[in-house]
PDB file of C-alpha atoms in Angstrom:
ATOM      1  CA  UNK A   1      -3.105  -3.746 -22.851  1.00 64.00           C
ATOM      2  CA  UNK A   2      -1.606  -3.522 -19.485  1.00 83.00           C
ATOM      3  CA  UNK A   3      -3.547  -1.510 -16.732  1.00 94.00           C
ATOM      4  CA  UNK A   4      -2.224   0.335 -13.980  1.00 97.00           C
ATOM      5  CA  UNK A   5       0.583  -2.127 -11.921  1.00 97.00           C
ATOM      6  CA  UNK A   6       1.013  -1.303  -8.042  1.00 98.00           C
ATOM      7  CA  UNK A   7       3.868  -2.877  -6.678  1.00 97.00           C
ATOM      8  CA  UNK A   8       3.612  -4.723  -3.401  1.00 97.00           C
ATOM      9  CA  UNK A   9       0.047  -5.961  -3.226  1.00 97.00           C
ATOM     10  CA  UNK A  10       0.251  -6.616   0.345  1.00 97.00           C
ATOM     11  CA  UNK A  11       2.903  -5.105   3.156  1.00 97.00           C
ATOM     12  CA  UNK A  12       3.149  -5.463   6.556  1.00 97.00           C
ATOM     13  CA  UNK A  13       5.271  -3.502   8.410  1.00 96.00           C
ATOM     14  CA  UNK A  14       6.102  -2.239  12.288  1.00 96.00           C
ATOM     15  CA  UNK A  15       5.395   0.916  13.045  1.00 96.00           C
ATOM     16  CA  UNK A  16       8.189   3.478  12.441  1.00 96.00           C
ATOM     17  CA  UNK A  17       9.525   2.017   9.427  1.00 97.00           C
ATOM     18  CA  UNK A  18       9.237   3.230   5.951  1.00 97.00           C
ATOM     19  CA  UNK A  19       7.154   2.108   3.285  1.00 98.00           C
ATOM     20  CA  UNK A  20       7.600   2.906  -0.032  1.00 98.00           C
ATOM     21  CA  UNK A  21       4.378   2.006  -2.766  1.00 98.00           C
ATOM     22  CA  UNK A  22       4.844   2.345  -6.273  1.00 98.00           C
ATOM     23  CA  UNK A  23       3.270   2.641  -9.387  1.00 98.00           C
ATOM     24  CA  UNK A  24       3.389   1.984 -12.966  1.00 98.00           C
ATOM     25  CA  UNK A  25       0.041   3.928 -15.218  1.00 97.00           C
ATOM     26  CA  UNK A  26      -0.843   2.752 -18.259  1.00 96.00           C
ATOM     27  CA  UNK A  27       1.101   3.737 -21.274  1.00 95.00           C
ATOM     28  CA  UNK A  28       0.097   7.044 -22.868  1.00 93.00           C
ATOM     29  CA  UNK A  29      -1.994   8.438 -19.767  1.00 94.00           C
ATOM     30  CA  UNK A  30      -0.949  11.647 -18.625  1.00 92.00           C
ATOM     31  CA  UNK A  31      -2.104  12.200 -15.679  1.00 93.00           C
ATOM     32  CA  UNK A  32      -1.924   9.840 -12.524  1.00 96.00           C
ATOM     33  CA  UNK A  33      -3.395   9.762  -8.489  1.00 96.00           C
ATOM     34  CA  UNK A  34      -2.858   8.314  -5.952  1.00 97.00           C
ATOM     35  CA  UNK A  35      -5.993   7.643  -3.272  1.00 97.00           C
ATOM     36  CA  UNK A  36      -6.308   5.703  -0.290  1.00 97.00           C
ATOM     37  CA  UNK A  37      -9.752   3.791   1.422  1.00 97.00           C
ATOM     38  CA  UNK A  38     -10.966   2.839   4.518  1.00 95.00           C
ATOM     39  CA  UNK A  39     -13.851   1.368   5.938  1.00 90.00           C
ATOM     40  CA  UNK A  40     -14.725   4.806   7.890  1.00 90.00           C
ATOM     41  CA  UNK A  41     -13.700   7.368   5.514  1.00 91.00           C
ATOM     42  CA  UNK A  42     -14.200   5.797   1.816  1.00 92.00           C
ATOM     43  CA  UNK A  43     -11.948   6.383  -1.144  1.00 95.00           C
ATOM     44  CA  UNK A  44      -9.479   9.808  -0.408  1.00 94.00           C
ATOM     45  CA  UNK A  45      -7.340  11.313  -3.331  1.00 94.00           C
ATOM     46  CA  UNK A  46      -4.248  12.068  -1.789  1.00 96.00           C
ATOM     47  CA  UNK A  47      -2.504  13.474  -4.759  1.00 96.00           C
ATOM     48  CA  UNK A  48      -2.525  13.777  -8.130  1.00 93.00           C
ATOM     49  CA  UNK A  49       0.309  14.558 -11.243  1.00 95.00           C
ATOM     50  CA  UNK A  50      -0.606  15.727 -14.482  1.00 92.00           C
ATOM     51  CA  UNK A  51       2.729  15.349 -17.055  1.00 93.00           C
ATOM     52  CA  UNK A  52       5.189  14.138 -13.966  1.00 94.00           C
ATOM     53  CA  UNK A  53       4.317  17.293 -12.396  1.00 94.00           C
ATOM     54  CA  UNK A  54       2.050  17.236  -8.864  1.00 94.00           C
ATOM     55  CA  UNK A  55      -0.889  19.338  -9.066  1.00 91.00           C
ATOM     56  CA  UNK A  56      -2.644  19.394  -5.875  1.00 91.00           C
ATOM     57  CA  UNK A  57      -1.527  17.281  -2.806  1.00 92.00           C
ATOM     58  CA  UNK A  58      -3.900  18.646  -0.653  1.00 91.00           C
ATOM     59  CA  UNK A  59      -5.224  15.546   0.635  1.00 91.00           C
ATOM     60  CA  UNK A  60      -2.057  14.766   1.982  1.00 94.00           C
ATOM     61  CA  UNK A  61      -2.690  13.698   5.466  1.00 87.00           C
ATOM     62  CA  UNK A  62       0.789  15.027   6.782  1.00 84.00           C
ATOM     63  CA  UNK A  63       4.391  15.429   6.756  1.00 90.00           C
ATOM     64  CA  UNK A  64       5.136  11.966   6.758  1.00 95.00           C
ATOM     65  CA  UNK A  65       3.620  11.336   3.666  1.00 97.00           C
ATOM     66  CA  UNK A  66       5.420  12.443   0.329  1.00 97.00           C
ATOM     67  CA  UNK A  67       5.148  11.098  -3.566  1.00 97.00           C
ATOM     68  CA  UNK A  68       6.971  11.102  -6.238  1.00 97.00           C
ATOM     69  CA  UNK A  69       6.426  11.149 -10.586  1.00 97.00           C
ATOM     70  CA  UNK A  70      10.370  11.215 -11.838  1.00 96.00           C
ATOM     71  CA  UNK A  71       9.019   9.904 -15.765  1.00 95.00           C
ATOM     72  CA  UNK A  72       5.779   9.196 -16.924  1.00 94.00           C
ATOM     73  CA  UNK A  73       5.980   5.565 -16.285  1.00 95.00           C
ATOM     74  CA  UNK A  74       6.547   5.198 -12.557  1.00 96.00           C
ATOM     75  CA  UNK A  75       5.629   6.855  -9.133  1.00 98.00           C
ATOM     76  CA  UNK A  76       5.983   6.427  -5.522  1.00 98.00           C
ATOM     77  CA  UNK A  77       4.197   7.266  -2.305  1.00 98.00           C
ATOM     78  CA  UNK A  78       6.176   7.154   0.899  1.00 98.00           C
ATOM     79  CA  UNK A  79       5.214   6.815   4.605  1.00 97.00           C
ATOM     80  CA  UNK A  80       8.012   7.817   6.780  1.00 96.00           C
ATOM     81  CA  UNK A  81       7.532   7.444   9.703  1.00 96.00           C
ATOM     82  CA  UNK A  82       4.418   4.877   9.579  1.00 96.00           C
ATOM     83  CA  UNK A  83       2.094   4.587  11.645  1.00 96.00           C
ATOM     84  CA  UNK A  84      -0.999   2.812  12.704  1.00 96.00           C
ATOM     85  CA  UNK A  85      -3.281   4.708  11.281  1.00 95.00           C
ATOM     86  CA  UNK A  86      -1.924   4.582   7.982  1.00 96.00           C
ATOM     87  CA  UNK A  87      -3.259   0.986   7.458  1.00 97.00           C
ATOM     88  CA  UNK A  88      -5.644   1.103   4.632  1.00 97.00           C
ATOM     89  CA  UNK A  89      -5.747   0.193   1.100  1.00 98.00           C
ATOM     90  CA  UNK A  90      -3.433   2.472  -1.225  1.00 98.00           C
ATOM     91  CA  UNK A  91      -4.940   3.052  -5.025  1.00 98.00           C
ATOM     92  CA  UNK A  92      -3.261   4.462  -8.045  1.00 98.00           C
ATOM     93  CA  UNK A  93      -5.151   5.381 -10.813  1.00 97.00           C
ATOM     94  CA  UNK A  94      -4.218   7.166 -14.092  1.00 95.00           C
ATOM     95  CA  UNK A  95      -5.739   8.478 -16.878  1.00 93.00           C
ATOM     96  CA  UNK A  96      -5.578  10.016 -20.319  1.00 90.00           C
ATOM     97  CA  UNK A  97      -6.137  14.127 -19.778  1.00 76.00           C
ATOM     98  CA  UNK A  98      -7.510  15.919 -22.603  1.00 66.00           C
ATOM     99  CA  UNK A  99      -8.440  19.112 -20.701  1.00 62.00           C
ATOM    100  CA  UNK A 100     -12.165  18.121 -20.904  1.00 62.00           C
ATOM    101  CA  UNK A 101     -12.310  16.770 -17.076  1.00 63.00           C
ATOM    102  CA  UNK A 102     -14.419  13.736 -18.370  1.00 77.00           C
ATOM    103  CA  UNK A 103     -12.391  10.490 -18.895  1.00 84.00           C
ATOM    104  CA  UNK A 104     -12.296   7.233 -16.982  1.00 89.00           C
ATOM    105  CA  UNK A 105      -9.851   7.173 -14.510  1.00 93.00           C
ATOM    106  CA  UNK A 106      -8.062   3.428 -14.460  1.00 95.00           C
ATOM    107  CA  UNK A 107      -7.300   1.820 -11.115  1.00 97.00           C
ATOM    108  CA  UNK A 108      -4.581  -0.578 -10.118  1.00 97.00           C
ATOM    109  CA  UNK A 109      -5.612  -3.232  -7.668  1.00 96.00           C
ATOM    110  CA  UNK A 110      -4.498  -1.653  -4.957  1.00 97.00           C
ATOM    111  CA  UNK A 111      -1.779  -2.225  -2.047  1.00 98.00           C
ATOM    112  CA  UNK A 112      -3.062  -3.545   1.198  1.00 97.00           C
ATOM    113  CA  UNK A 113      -1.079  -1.596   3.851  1.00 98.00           C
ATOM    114  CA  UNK A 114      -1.099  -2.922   7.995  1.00 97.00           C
ATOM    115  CA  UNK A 115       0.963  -1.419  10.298  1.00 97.00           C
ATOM    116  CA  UNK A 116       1.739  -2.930  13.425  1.00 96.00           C
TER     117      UNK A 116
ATOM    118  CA  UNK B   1     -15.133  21.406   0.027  1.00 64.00           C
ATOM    119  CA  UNK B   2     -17.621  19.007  -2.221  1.00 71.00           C
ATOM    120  CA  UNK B   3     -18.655  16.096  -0.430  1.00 85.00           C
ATOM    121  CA  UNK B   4     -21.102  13.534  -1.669  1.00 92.00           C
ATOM    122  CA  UNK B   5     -23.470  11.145   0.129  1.00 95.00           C
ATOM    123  CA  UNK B   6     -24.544   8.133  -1.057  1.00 96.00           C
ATOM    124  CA  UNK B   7     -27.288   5.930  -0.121  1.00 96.00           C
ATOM    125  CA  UNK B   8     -27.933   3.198   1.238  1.00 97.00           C
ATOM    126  CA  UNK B   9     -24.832   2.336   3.015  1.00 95.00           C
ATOM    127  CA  UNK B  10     -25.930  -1.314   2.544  1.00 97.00           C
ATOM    128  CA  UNK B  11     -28.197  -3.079   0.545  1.00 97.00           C
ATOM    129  CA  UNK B  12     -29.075  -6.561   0.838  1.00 97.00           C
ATOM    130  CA  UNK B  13     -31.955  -8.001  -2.102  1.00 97.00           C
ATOM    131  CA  UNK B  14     -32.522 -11.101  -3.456  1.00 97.00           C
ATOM    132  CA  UNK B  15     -31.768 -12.035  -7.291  1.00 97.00           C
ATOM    133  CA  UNK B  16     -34.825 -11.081  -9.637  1.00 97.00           C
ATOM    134  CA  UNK B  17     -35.215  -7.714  -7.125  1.00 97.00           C
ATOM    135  CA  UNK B  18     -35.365  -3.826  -8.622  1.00 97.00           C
ATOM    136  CA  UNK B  19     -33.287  -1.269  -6.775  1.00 97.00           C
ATOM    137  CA  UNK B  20     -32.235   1.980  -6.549  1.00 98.00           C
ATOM    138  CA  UNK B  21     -29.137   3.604  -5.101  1.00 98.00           C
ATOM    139  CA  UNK B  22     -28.518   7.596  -4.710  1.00 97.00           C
ATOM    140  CA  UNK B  23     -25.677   9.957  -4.647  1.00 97.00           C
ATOM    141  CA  UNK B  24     -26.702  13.586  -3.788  1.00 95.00           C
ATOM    142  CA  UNK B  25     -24.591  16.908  -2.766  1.00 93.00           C
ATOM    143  CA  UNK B  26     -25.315  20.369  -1.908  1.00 90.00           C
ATOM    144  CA  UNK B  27     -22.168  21.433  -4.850  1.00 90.00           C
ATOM    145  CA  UNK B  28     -22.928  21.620  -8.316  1.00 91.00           C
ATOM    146  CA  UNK B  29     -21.077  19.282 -10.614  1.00 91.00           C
ATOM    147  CA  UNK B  30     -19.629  19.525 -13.929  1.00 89.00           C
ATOM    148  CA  UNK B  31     -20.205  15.659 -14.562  1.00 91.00           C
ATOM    149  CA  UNK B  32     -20.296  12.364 -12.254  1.00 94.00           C
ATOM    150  CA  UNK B  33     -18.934   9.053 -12.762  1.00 95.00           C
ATOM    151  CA  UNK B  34     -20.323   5.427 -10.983  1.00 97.00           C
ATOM    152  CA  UNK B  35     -17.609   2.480 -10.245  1.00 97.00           C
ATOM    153  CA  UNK B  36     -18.253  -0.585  -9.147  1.00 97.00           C
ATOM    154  CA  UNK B  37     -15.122  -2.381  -7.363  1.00 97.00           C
ATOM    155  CA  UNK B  38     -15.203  -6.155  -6.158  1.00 95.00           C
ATOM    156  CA  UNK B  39     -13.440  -7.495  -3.098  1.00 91.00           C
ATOM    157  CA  UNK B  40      -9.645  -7.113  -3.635  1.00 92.00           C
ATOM    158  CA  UNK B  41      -9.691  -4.904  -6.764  1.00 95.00           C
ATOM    159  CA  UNK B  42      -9.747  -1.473  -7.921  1.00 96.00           C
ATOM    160  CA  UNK B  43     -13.117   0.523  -9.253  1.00 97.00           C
ATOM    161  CA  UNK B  44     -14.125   0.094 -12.304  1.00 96.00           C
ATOM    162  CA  UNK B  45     -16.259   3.258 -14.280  1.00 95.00           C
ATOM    163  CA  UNK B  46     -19.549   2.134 -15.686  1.00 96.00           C
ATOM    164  CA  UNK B  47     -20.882   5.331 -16.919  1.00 96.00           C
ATOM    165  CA  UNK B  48     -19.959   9.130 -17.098  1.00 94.00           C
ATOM    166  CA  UNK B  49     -23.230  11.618 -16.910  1.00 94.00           C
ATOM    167  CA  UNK B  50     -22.563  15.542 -18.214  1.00 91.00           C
ATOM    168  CA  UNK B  51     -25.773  17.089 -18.574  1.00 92.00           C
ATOM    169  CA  UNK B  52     -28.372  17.605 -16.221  1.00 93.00           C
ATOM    170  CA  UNK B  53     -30.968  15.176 -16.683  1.00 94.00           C
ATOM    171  CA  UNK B  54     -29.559  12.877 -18.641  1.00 95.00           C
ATOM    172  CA  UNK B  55     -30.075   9.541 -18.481  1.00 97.00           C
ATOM    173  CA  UNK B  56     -28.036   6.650 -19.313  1.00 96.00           C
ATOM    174  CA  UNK B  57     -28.768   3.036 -20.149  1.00 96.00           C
ATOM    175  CA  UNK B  58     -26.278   0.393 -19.675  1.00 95.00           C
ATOM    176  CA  UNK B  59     -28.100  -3.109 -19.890  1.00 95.00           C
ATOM    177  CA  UNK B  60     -29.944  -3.619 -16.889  1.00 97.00           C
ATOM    178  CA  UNK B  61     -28.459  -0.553 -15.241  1.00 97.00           C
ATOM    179  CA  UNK B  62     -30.159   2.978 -15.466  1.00 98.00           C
ATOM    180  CA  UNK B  63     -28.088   6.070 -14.501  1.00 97.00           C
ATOM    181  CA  UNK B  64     -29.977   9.429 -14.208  1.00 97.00           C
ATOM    182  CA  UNK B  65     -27.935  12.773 -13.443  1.00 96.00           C
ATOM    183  CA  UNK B  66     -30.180  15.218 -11.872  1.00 95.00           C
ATOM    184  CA  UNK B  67     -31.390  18.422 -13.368  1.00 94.00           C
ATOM    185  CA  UNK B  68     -29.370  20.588 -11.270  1.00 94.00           C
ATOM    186  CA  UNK B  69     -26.297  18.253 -11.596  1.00 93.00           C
ATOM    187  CA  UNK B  70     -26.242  18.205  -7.332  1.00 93.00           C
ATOM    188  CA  UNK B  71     -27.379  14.504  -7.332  1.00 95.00           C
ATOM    189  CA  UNK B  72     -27.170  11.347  -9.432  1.00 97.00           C
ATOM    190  CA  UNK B  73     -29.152   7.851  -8.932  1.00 97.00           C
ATOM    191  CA  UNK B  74     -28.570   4.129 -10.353  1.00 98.00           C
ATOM    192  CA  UNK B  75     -31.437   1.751 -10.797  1.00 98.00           C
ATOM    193  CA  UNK B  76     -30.486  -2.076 -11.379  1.00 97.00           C
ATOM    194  CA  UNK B  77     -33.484  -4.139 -12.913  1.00 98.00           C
ATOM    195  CA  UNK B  78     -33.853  -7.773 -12.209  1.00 98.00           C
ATOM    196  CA  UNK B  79     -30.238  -7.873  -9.923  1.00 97.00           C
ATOM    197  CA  UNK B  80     -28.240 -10.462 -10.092  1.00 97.00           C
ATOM    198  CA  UNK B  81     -25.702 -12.030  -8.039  1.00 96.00           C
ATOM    199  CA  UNK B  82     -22.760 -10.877 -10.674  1.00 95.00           C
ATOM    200  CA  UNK B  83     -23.886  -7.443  -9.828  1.00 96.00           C
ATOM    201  CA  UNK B  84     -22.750  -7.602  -5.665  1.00 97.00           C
ATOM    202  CA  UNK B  85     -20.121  -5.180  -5.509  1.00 97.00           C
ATOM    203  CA  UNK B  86     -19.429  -1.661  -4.135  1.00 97.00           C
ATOM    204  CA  UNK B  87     -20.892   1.443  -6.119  1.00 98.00           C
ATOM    205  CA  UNK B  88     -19.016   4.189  -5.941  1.00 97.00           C
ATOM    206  CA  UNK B  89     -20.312   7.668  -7.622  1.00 96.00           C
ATOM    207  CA  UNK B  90     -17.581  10.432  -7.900  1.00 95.00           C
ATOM    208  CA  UNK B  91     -18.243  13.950  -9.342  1.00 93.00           C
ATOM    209  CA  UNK B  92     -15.764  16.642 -11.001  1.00 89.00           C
ATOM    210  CA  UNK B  93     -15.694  20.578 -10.456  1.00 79.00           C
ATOM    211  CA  UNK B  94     -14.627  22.438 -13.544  1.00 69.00           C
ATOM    212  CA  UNK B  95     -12.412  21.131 -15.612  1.00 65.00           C
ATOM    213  CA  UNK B  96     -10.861  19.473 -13.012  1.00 71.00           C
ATOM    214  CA  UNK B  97      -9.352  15.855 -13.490  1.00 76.00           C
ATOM    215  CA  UNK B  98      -9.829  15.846  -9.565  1.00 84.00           C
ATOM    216  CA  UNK B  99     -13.008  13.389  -8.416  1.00 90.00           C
ATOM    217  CA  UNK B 100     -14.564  13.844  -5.437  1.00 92.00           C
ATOM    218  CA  UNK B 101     -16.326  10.079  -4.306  1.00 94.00           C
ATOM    219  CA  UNK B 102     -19.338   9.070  -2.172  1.00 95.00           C
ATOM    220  CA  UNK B 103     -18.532   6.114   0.170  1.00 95.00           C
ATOM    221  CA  UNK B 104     -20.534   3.786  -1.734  1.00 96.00           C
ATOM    222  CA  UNK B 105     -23.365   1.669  -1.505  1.00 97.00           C
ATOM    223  CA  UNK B 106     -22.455  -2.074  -0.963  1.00 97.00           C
ATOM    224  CA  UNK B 107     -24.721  -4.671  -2.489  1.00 97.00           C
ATOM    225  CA  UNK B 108     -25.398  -7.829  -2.151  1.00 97.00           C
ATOM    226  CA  UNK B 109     -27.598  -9.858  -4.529  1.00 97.00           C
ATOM    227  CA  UNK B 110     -28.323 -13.548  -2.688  1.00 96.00           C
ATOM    228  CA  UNK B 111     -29.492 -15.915  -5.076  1.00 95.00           C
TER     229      UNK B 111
END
């Protein structure tokens, strides 16, 4: 079976552009986040959808960062503008929600983000 | 806001070595997960603990959830170098799908 795709694996980009991740969870999960890690402040859930809908995007640093679920098979987080600071690695991870808090969550490999 | 700290940060042993890494909180969990993640991939879950005081057994590894579900540890017997990697433990409030993670411990094993 497939796991969890992220789409690019690496970006580099000048501040002030945009940069779009994206996502595809594995088949049949329901519910899907999005975290990002650094060296100083570890692995950070950013937001997280359960059936296409976002649930709690309260670790949403700011403005400039929004995401996206439009069908169960895809999702996008977007830096606009980007900035240095936003250089980390990006995670998606979904998982299969049977209202018993308890399964694994599956992780993509991650996107490698550097902003100039 | 639930916040768990793990410990060591680092962890350097030599192959054949016993260890022991710990994740405690001050917040009451419903259950806690540990990853491990290698260099240029995502975590991976080795084991989920739900009841306080449980203890689970996964080869050479030894989880233990503690009594008050506040704090968790992992024990590796006889490391060896395919275990290096980061250890992650995250914990859930409720019934929650939202995980709450440590920083991890990063080991090495040196053959």
């Amino acid at each position: 079976d497939a796991g969890v795709i992220q789409s690019p694996r690496h970006e580099v980009t000048e501040m002030g552009q945009e940069v779009t991740l994206r996502c595809k969870p594995i088949s049949g999960h329901n519910s899907l986040f999005w975290y990002r890690q650094t060296m100083m402040r570890g692995l950070e859930l950013l937001i997280y959808f359960n059936n296409n809908v976002p649930i709690d995007d309260s670790g949403m640093p700011e403005d400039r960062f929004s995401a996206k679920m439009p069908n169960a098979s895809f999702s996008t987080l977007k830096i606009q503008p980007s900035e240095p600071r936003d250089s980390a690695v990006y995670f998606c991870a979904s998982s299969r929600d049977r209202g018993v808090g308890n399964q694994p969550q599956h992780f993509g490999d991650g996107t490698r983000l550097s902003i100039l | 806001t639930q916040l768990l700290e793990q410990s060591p940060q680092f962890l350097s042993i030599q192959e054949g070595e016993n260890l022991t890494v710990y994740c405690n909180s001050s917040s009451v969990f419903s259950s806690l997960q540990w990853y491990r993640q290698e260099p240029g991939e995502g975590p991976v879950l080795l084991v989920t603990v739900v009841t306080g005081g449980e203890v689970k057994k996964l080869k050479r590894l030894t989880f233990q959830f503690g009594d008050a579900r506040k704090d968790s540890s992992l024990h590796i017997t006889a490391a060896q170098p395919g275990d290096t990697g980061l250890y992650l433990c995250a914990g859930r409030g409720g019934g929650s799908e939202k995980l709450v993670f440590g920083k991890g411990t990063k080991l090495t094993v040196n053959p």
